[in-house]
Short mmCIF file of C-alpha atoms in Angstrom, two decimals:
data_model
loop_
_atom_site.label_atom_id
_atom_site.label_comp_id
_atom_site.label_asym_id
_atom_site.label_seq_id
_atom_site.Cartn_x
_atom_site.Cartn_y
_atom_site.Cartn_z
CA UNK L 1 31.68 47.63 15.33
CA UNK L 2 35.41 46.79 15.23
CA UNK L 3 36.57 43.32 14.23
CA UNK L 4 38.20 40.70 16.43
CA UNK L 5 41.95 41.21 16.80
CA UNK L 6 44.85 38.96 17.77
CA UNK L 7 44.93 40.71 21.14
CA UNK L 8 41.30 39.72 21.78
CA UNK L 9 42.10 36.11 20.83
CA UNK L 10 45.22 36.08 23.03
CA UNK L 11 43.34 37.46 26.03
CA UNK L 12 40.47 35.00 25.67
CA UNK L 13 42.76 31.98 25.05
CA UNK L 14 44.89 32.84 28.07
CA UNK L 15 41.71 33.11 30.15
CA UNK L 16 40.58 29.64 29.04
CA UNK L 17 44.00 28.14 29.84
CA UNK L 18 43.92 29.81 33.25
CA UNK L 19 40.51 28.24 33.88
CA UNK L 20 41.90 24.79 32.95
CA UNK L 21 40.03 24.66 29.63
CA UNK L 22 41.33 24.08 26.13
CA UNK L 23 41.20 27.12 23.78
CA UNK L 24 38.59 26.31 21.15
CA UNK L 25 36.72 28.37 18.55
CA UNK L 26 33.42 28.03 20.40
CA UNK L 27 35.03 28.79 23.78
CA UNK L 28 36.68 31.97 22.52
CA UNK L 29 33.52 33.16 20.71
CA UNK L 30 31.58 32.52 23.93
CA UNK L 31 33.96 34.74 25.95
CA UNK L 32 34.19 37.49 23.32
CA UNK L 33 30.55 37.38 22.31
CA UNK L 34 31.49 38.04 18.69
CA UNK L 35 33.73 36.89 15.86
CA UNK L 36 33.07 34.58 12.91
CA UNK L 37 34.35 30.97 13.14
CA UNK L 38 36.72 31.50 10.17
CA UNK L 39 38.26 34.68 11.66
CA UNK L 40 38.63 33.16 15.13
CA UNK L 41 40.20 30.01 13.61
CA UNK L 42 42.82 32.04 11.66
CA UNK L 43 43.73 34.20 14.67
CA UNK L 44 43.79 31.18 16.97
CA UNK L 45 46.35 29.61 14.63
CA UNK L 46 48.53 32.73 15.00
CA UNK L 47 48.10 32.47 18.78
CA UNK L 48 49.48 28.94 18.85
CA UNK L 49 52.35 29.93 16.52
CA UNK L 50 53.37 32.82 18.83
CA UNK L 51 52.89 30.78 21.99
CA UNK L 52 56.54 29.56 21.97
CA UNK L 53 57.93 33.13 21.89
CA UNK L 54 55.49 34.36 24.55
CA UNK L 55 56.27 31.51 26.93
CA UNK L 56 60.01 31.49 26.07
CA UNK L 57 60.01 27.69 25.70
CA UNK L 58 63.22 25.80 24.83
CA UNK L 59 63.44 24.76 21.19
CA UNK L 60 63.10 20.96 21.84
CA UNK L 61 60.00 21.49 23.95
CA UNK L 62 58.50 23.82 21.38
CA UNK L 63 59.27 21.31 18.61
CA UNK L 64 57.72 18.46 20.62
CA UNK L 65 54.64 20.60 21.29
CA UNK L 66 54.34 21.40 17.57
CA UNK L 67 54.68 17.70 16.66
CA UNK L 68 52.11 16.77 19.27
CA UNK L 69 49.82 19.40 17.87
CA UNK L 70 50.23 17.97 14.35
CA UNK L 71 49.55 14.43 15.65
CA UNK L 72 46.34 15.61 17.31
CA UNK L 73 45.28 17.21 14.04
CA UNK L 74 46.10 14.06 12.03
CA UNK L 75 44.24 11.82 14.51
CA UNK L 76 41.21 14.12 14.39
CA UNK L 77 41.24 14.06 10.59
CA UNK L 78 41.41 10.23 10.51
CA UNK L 79 38.53 9.87 12.98
CA UNK L 80 36.47 12.36 11.02
CA UNK L 81 37.09 10.47 7.76
CA UNK L 82 36.22 7.13 9.40
CA UNK L 83 32.97 8.46 10.83
CA UNK L 84 32.03 10.04 7.51
CA UNK L 85 32.76 6.78 5.65
CA UNK L 86 30.69 4.83 8.20
CA UNK L 87 27.78 7.26 7.84
CA UNK L 88 27.94 7.00 4.04
CA UNK L 89 28.00 3.20 4.26
CA UNK L 90 24.92 3.13 6.50
CA UNK L 91 23.10 5.52 4.17
CA UNK L 92 23.98 3.37 1.14
CA UNK L 93 22.69 0.27 2.96
CA UNK L 94 19.47 2.09 3.78
CA UNK L 95 18.99 3.12 0.14
CA UNK L 96 19.59 -0.47 -1.02
CA UNK L 97 17.03 -1.77 1.50
CA UNK L 98 14.47 0.76 0.28
CA UNK L 99 15.18 -0.17 -3.35
CA UNK L 100 14.72 -3.88 -2.56
CA UNK L 101 11.45 -3.21 -0.75
CA UNK L 102 10.27 -1.20 -3.74
CA UNK L 103 11.11 -4.07 -6.13
CA UNK L 104 9.27 -6.55 -3.87
CA UNK L 105 6.30 -4.21 -3.74
CA UNK L 106 6.18 -3.94 -7.55
CA UNK L 107 6.15 -7.75 -7.86
CA UNK L 108 3.33 -8.07 -5.30
CA UNK L 109 1.35 -5.27 -6.97
CA UNK L 110 1.61 -6.97 -10.37
CA UNK L 111 0.40 -10.28 -8.88
CA UNK L 112 -2.47 -8.50 -7.15
CA UNK L 113 -3.60 -6.81 -10.38
CA UNK L 114 -3.45 -10.16 -12.17
CA UNK L 115 -5.63 -11.72 -9.46
CA UNK L 116 -8.17 -8.88 -9.76
CA UNK L 117 -8.26 -9.43 -13.55
CA UNK L 118 -8.90 -13.16 -12.99
CA UNK L 119 -11.72 -12.38 -10.56
CA UNK L 120 -13.30 -9.98 -13.05
CA UNK L 121 -13.10 -12.69 -15.73
CA UNK L 122 -14.83 -15.16 -13.37
CA UNK L 123 -17.51 -12.59 -12.63
CA UNK L 124 -18.09 -12.04 -16.36
CA UNK L 125 -18.47 -15.80 -16.94
CA UNK L 126 -20.99 -15.98 -14.12
CA UNK L 127 -22.94 -13.12 -15.66
CA UNK L 128 -23.12 -15.10 -18.89
CA UNK L 129 -24.41 -18.09 -16.93
CA UNK L 130 -27.09 -15.91 -15.35
CA UNK L 131 -28.13 -14.72 -18.82
CA UNK L 132 -28.36 -18.33 -20.00
CA UNK L 133 -30.48 -19.24 -16.96
CA UNK L 134 -32.82 -16.31 -17.62
CA UNK L 135 -33.21 -17.44 -21.25
CA UNK L 136 -34.02 -20.97 -20.10
CA UNK L 137 -36.58 -19.60 -17.64
CA UNK L 138 -38.26 -17.59 -20.43
CA UNK L 139 -38.31 -20.69 -22.64
CA UNK L 140 -39.91 -22.72 -19.85
CA UNK L 141 -42.57 -20.06 -19.30
CA UNK L 142 -43.29 -20.07 -23.05
CA UNK L 143 -43.60 -23.86 -23.04
CA UNK L 144 -45.94 -23.66 -20.05
CA UNK L 145 -48.13 -21.19 -21.97
CA UNK L 146 -48.18 -23.50 -24.97
CA UNK L 147 -49.20 -26.42 -22.78
CA UNK L 148 -51.97 -24.33 -21.28
CA UNK L 149 -53.23 -23.46 -24.79
CA UNK L 150 -53.29 -27.13 -25.78
CA UNK L 151 -55.21 -27.99 -22.62
CA UNK L 152 -57.80 -25.30 -23.41
CA UNK L 153 -58.18 -26.60 -26.97
CA UNK L 154 -58.69 -30.16 -25.75
CA UNK L 155 -61.32 -28.99 -23.27
CA UNK L 156 -63.23 -27.07 -26.02
CA UNK L 157 -63.28 -30.15 -28.21
CA UNK L 158 -64.71 -32.21 -25.32
CA UNK L 159 -67.61 -29.75 -24.88
CA UNK L 160 -68.29 -29.67 -28.66
CA UNK L 161 -68.78 -33.43 -28.90
CA UNK L 162 -72.01 -34.08 -26.97
CA UNK L 163 -72.23 -37.71 -28.13
CA UNK L 164 -68.79 -38.53 -26.85
CA UNK L 165 -69.04 -36.42 -23.72
CA UNK L 166 -68.20 -39.14 -21.25
CA UNK L 167 -65.29 -40.48 -23.23
CA UNK L 168 -64.06 -36.99 -24.08
CA UNK L 169 -64.39 -35.96 -20.42
CA UNK L 170 -62.31 -38.92 -19.31
CA UNK L 171 -59.80 -38.22 -22.05
CA UNK L 172 -59.73 -34.57 -21.08
CA UNK L 173 -59.18 -35.45 -17.41
CA UNK L 174 -56.33 -37.77 -18.35
CA UNK L 175 -54.79 -35.16 -20.63
CA UNK L 176 -55.19 -32.52 -17.96
CA UNK L 177 -53.57 -34.75 -15.36
CA UNK L 178 -50.71 -35.44 -17.75
CA UNK L 179 -50.31 -31.74 -18.36
CA UNK L 180 -50.37 -31.11 -14.62
CA UNK L 181 -47.75 -33.80 -14.04
CA UNK L 182 -45.66 -32.41 -16.86
CA UNK L 183 -46.01 -28.85 -15.48
CA UNK L 184 -45.04 -30.03 -11.99
CA UNK L 185 -42.08 -31.92 -13.44
CA UNK L 186 -41.03 -28.81 -15.36
CA UNK L 187 -41.41 -26.77 -12.19
CA UNK L 188 -39.29 -29.22 -10.19
CA UNK L 189 -36.68 -29.26 -12.94
CA UNK L 190 -36.65 -25.49 -13.09
CA UNK L 191 -36.44 -25.17 -9.30
CA UNK L 192 -33.58 -27.67 -9.28
CA UNK L 193 -31.70 -25.71 -11.93
CA UNK L 194 -32.33 -22.45 -10.10
CA UNK L 195 -31.14 -24.00 -6.82
CA UNK L 196 -27.99 -25.17 -8.62
CA UNK L 197 -27.43 -21.71 -10.03
CA UNK L 198 -28.09 -20.19 -6.61
CA UNK L 199 -25.59 -22.57 -4.96
CA UNK L 200 -23.03 -21.83 -7.66
CA UNK L 201 -23.60 -18.11 -7.17
CA UNK L 202 -23.25 -18.53 -3.40
CA UNK L 203 -19.94 -20.37 -3.89
CA UNK L 204 -18.73 -17.62 -6.20
CA UNK L 205 -19.72 -14.93 -3.67
CA UNK L 206 -17.93 -16.85 -0.90
CA UNK L 207 -14.82 -17.20 -3.11
CA UNK L 208 -15.02 -13.50 -3.87
CA UNK L 209 -15.29 -12.70 -0.15
CA UNK L 210 -12.24 -14.87 0.58
CA UNK L 211 -10.33 -13.19 -2.22
CA UNK L 212 -11.39 -9.77 -0.90
CA UNK L 213 -10.26 -10.75 2.61
CA UNK L 214 -6.95 -11.94 1.20
CA UNK L 215 -6.59 -8.66 -0.71
CA UNK L 216 -7.33 -6.71 2.48
CA UNK L 217 -4.73 -8.76 4.36
CA UNK L 218 -2.25 -8.14 1.56
CA UNK L 219 -3.01 -4.41 1.69
CA UNK L 220 -2.39 -4.48 5.48
CA UNK L 221 0.94 -6.19 4.84
CA UNK L 222 1.85 -3.48 2.33
CA UNK L 223 0.84 -0.81 4.85
CA UNK L 224 3.15 -2.48 7.40
CA UNK L 225 5.97 -2.45 4.82
CA UNK L 226 5.39 1.24 4.16
CA UNK L 227 5.35 1.90 7.94
CA UNK L 228 8.62 -0.01 8.35
CA UNK L 229 10.13 1.97 5.48
CA UNK L 230 9.05 5.19 7.21
CA UNK L 231 10.62 3.96 10.46
CA UNK L 232 13.83 3.16 8.58
CA UNK L 233 13.77 6.65 7.09
CA UNK L 234 13.32 8.15 10.58
CA UNK L 235 16.17 5.97 11.88
CA UNK L 236 18.42 7.19 9.07
CA UNK L 237 17.54 10.78 9.86
CA UNK L 238 18.28 10.18 13.56
CA UNK L 239 21.62 8.60 12.67
CA UNK L 240 22.36 11.54 10.39
CA UNK L 241 21.56 13.95 13.24
CA UNK L 242 23.86 11.97 15.56
CA UNK L 243 26.57 12.08 12.91
CA UNK L 244 26.15 15.84 12.63
CA UNK L 245 26.51 16.22 16.40
CA UNK L 246 29.60 14.03 16.37
CA UNK L 247 31.07 16.05 13.52
CA UNK L 248 30.46 19.24 15.52
CA UNK L 249 32.25 17.72 18.52
CA UNK L 250 35.17 16.69 16.31
CA UNK L 251 35.35 20.20 14.94
CA UNK L 252 35.96 21.37 18.53
CA UNK L 253 38.87 18.90 18.70
CA UNK L 254 40.47 20.26 15.49
CA UNK L 255 40.03 23.98 16.20
CA UNK L 256 43.55 24.76 14.93
CA UNK L 257 43.14 22.79 11.67
CA UNK L 258 44.86 24.23 8.59
CA UNK L 259 43.17 25.26 5.34
CA UNK L 260 43.24 21.68 4.08
CA UNK L 261 41.15 20.56 7.06
CA UNK L 262 38.75 23.47 6.41
CA UNK L 263 38.28 22.23 2.85
CA UNK L 264 37.59 18.74 4.22
CA UNK L 265 34.88 20.18 6.46
CA UNK L 266 33.32 21.99 3.49
CA UNK L 267 33.35 18.69 1.57
CA UNK L 268 31.64 17.00 4.53
CA UNK L 269 28.94 19.71 4.38
CA UNK L 270 28.41 18.96 0.69
CA UNK L 271 28.17 15.23 1.46
CA UNK L 272 25.61 16.00 4.12
CA UNK L 273 23.54 17.95 1.55
CA UNK L 274 23.75 14.92 -0.77
CA UNK L 275 22.50 12.66 2.04
CA UNK L 276 19.57 15.05 2.61
CA UNK L 277 18.79 14.83 -1.10
CA UNK L 278 18.89 11.01 -0.93
CA UNK L 279 16.52 11.07 2.05
CA UNK L 280 14.14 13.37 0.14
CA UNK L 281 14.13 10.92 -2.76
CA UNK L 282 13.44 8.09 -0.30
CA UNK L 283 10.46 10.03 1.08
CA UNK L 284 9.18 10.55 -2.47
CA UNK L 285 9.40 6.80 -3.10
CA UNK L 286 7.48 6.11 0.13
CA UNK L 287 4.77 8.54 -1.01
CA UNK L 288 4.55 6.63 -4.32
CA UNK L 289 4.17 3.35 -2.40
CA UNK L 290 1.40 4.92 -0.31
CA UNK L 291 -0.42 6.07 -3.48
CA UNK L 292 -0.18 2.53 -4.91
CA UNK L 293 -1.64 1.17 -1.69
CA UNK L 294 -4.59 3.56 -1.96
CA UNK L 295 -5.18 2.33 -5.53
CA UNK L 296 -5.26 -1.26 -4.19
CA UNK L 297 -7.89 -0.22 -1.67
CA UNK L 298 -10.00 1.33 -4.45
CA UNK L 299 -9.70 -1.90 -6.48
CA UNK L 300 -10.88 -3.89 -3.45
CA UNK L 301 -13.89 -1.56 -2.99
CA UNK L 302 -14.77 -1.98 -6.68
CA UNK L 303 -14.73 -5.76 -6.25
CA UNK L 304 -17.10 -5.48 -3.27
CA UNK L 305 -19.47 -3.30 -5.33
CA UNK L 306 -19.49 -5.90 -8.12
CA UNK L 307 -20.40 -8.59 -5.56
CA UNK L 308 -23.28 -6.41 -4.31
CA UNK L 309 -24.58 -6.04 -7.88
CA UNK L 310 -24.43 -9.82 -8.26
CA UNK L 311 -26.52 -10.24 -5.10
CA UNK L 312 -29.09 -7.82 -6.56
CA UNK L 313 -29.37 -9.92 -9.72
CA UNK L 314 -29.85 -13.04 -7.60
CA UNK L 315 -32.71 -11.34 -5.74
CA UNK L 316 -34.33 -10.38 -9.06
CA UNK L 317 -34.03 -13.98 -10.28
CA UNK L 318 -35.66 -15.25 -7.08
CA UNK L 319 -38.53 -12.76 -7.63
CA UNK L 320 -39.05 -14.12 -11.15
CA UNK L 321 -39.14 -17.64 -9.75
CA UNK L 322 -41.82 -16.68 -7.22
CA UNK L 323 -43.89 -15.11 -10.02
CA UNK L 324 -43.58 -18.33 -12.08
CA UNK L 325 -44.71 -20.43 -9.09
CA UNK L 326 -47.68 -18.13 -8.52
CA UNK L 327 -48.68 -18.41 -12.21
CA UNK L 328 -48.50 -22.23 -12.05
CA UNK L 329 -50.68 -22.28 -8.93
CA UNK L 330 -53.17 -19.95 -10.60
CA UNK L 331 -53.40 -22.23 -13.66
CA UNK L 332 -53.87 -25.31 -11.50
CA UNK L 333 -56.60 -23.61 -9.53
CA UNK L 334 -58.32 -22.52 -12.73
CA UNK L 335 -58.24 -26.05 -14.17
CA UNK L 336 -59.58 -27.61 -11.01
CA UNK L 337 -62.53 -25.17 -10.93
CA UNK L 338 -63.65 -25.82 -14.54
CA UNK L 339 -66.74 -28.10 -15.21
CA UNK L 340 -66.01 -31.78 -15.72
CA UNK L 341 -62.54 -31.53 -14.12
CA UNK L 342 -63.54 -33.70 -11.16
#
């Protein structure tokens, strides 16, 4: 296939002028159906240089046309530089906004981790309190067993002394009543302490639920921030696409630009690649923010599991309390059924 010649360019440019259109690189390539942009640009420059001789224009008119041509080129270059500077400024502003949002996110994440650590410390202290309560319950049960042993011993002594049966029986009844009163008082005291521990546990669970709700709300806020950052990234990409379309239109306006203008266009292409690289880094930062948000969600789920474990321990403690009550009732029933207890 032969290459594009100056005759092909001349014929196509003349056709465009006859149709009332301006000879441009894209217009000529559309008519010819071939030709690289660089080749068409170089031949189109020769076409404009030979246009004076072909049209036999007077020298002043040709000079004025050349000056006008140079002014159009200079104006196009200035507009292109302004638009490129504006696009770079908007991209820099977008990067600064993303950097600021990232710094704010780091501060909020640090505060959130500190709050989770405080909640874990509170949970550990409550576990220690539950251990202390369990120890007190075991001590109370031991004391109750000791009291039961003393009551049995007193009752055996009453049966052994036949001569002092009546007095021993009365003494035994009084001692038994005292032991019953003491056992009931111990039971009330124990129930009161358990109710206090239960109320304290309930308050802690409620505080934990509020903290979990606050953490969920904070996570939602972070998700909104990430969504807004993604929207900003999309907006920057849309603006970059618009800038690219505008640059393409301006290239049509400076079709006869010299080699210096061609170098400027190549530099603009490099700048565009840099902007793409900056946008890729911004996407990577957004992915990091999303990963941090997922970690926050896992921390929140861990806190909920710890609260569930705490509820299980409370249920176990309530079961132990019911067993202690049943043992006390059994002892009371056994004492009331023994001879001489009336």
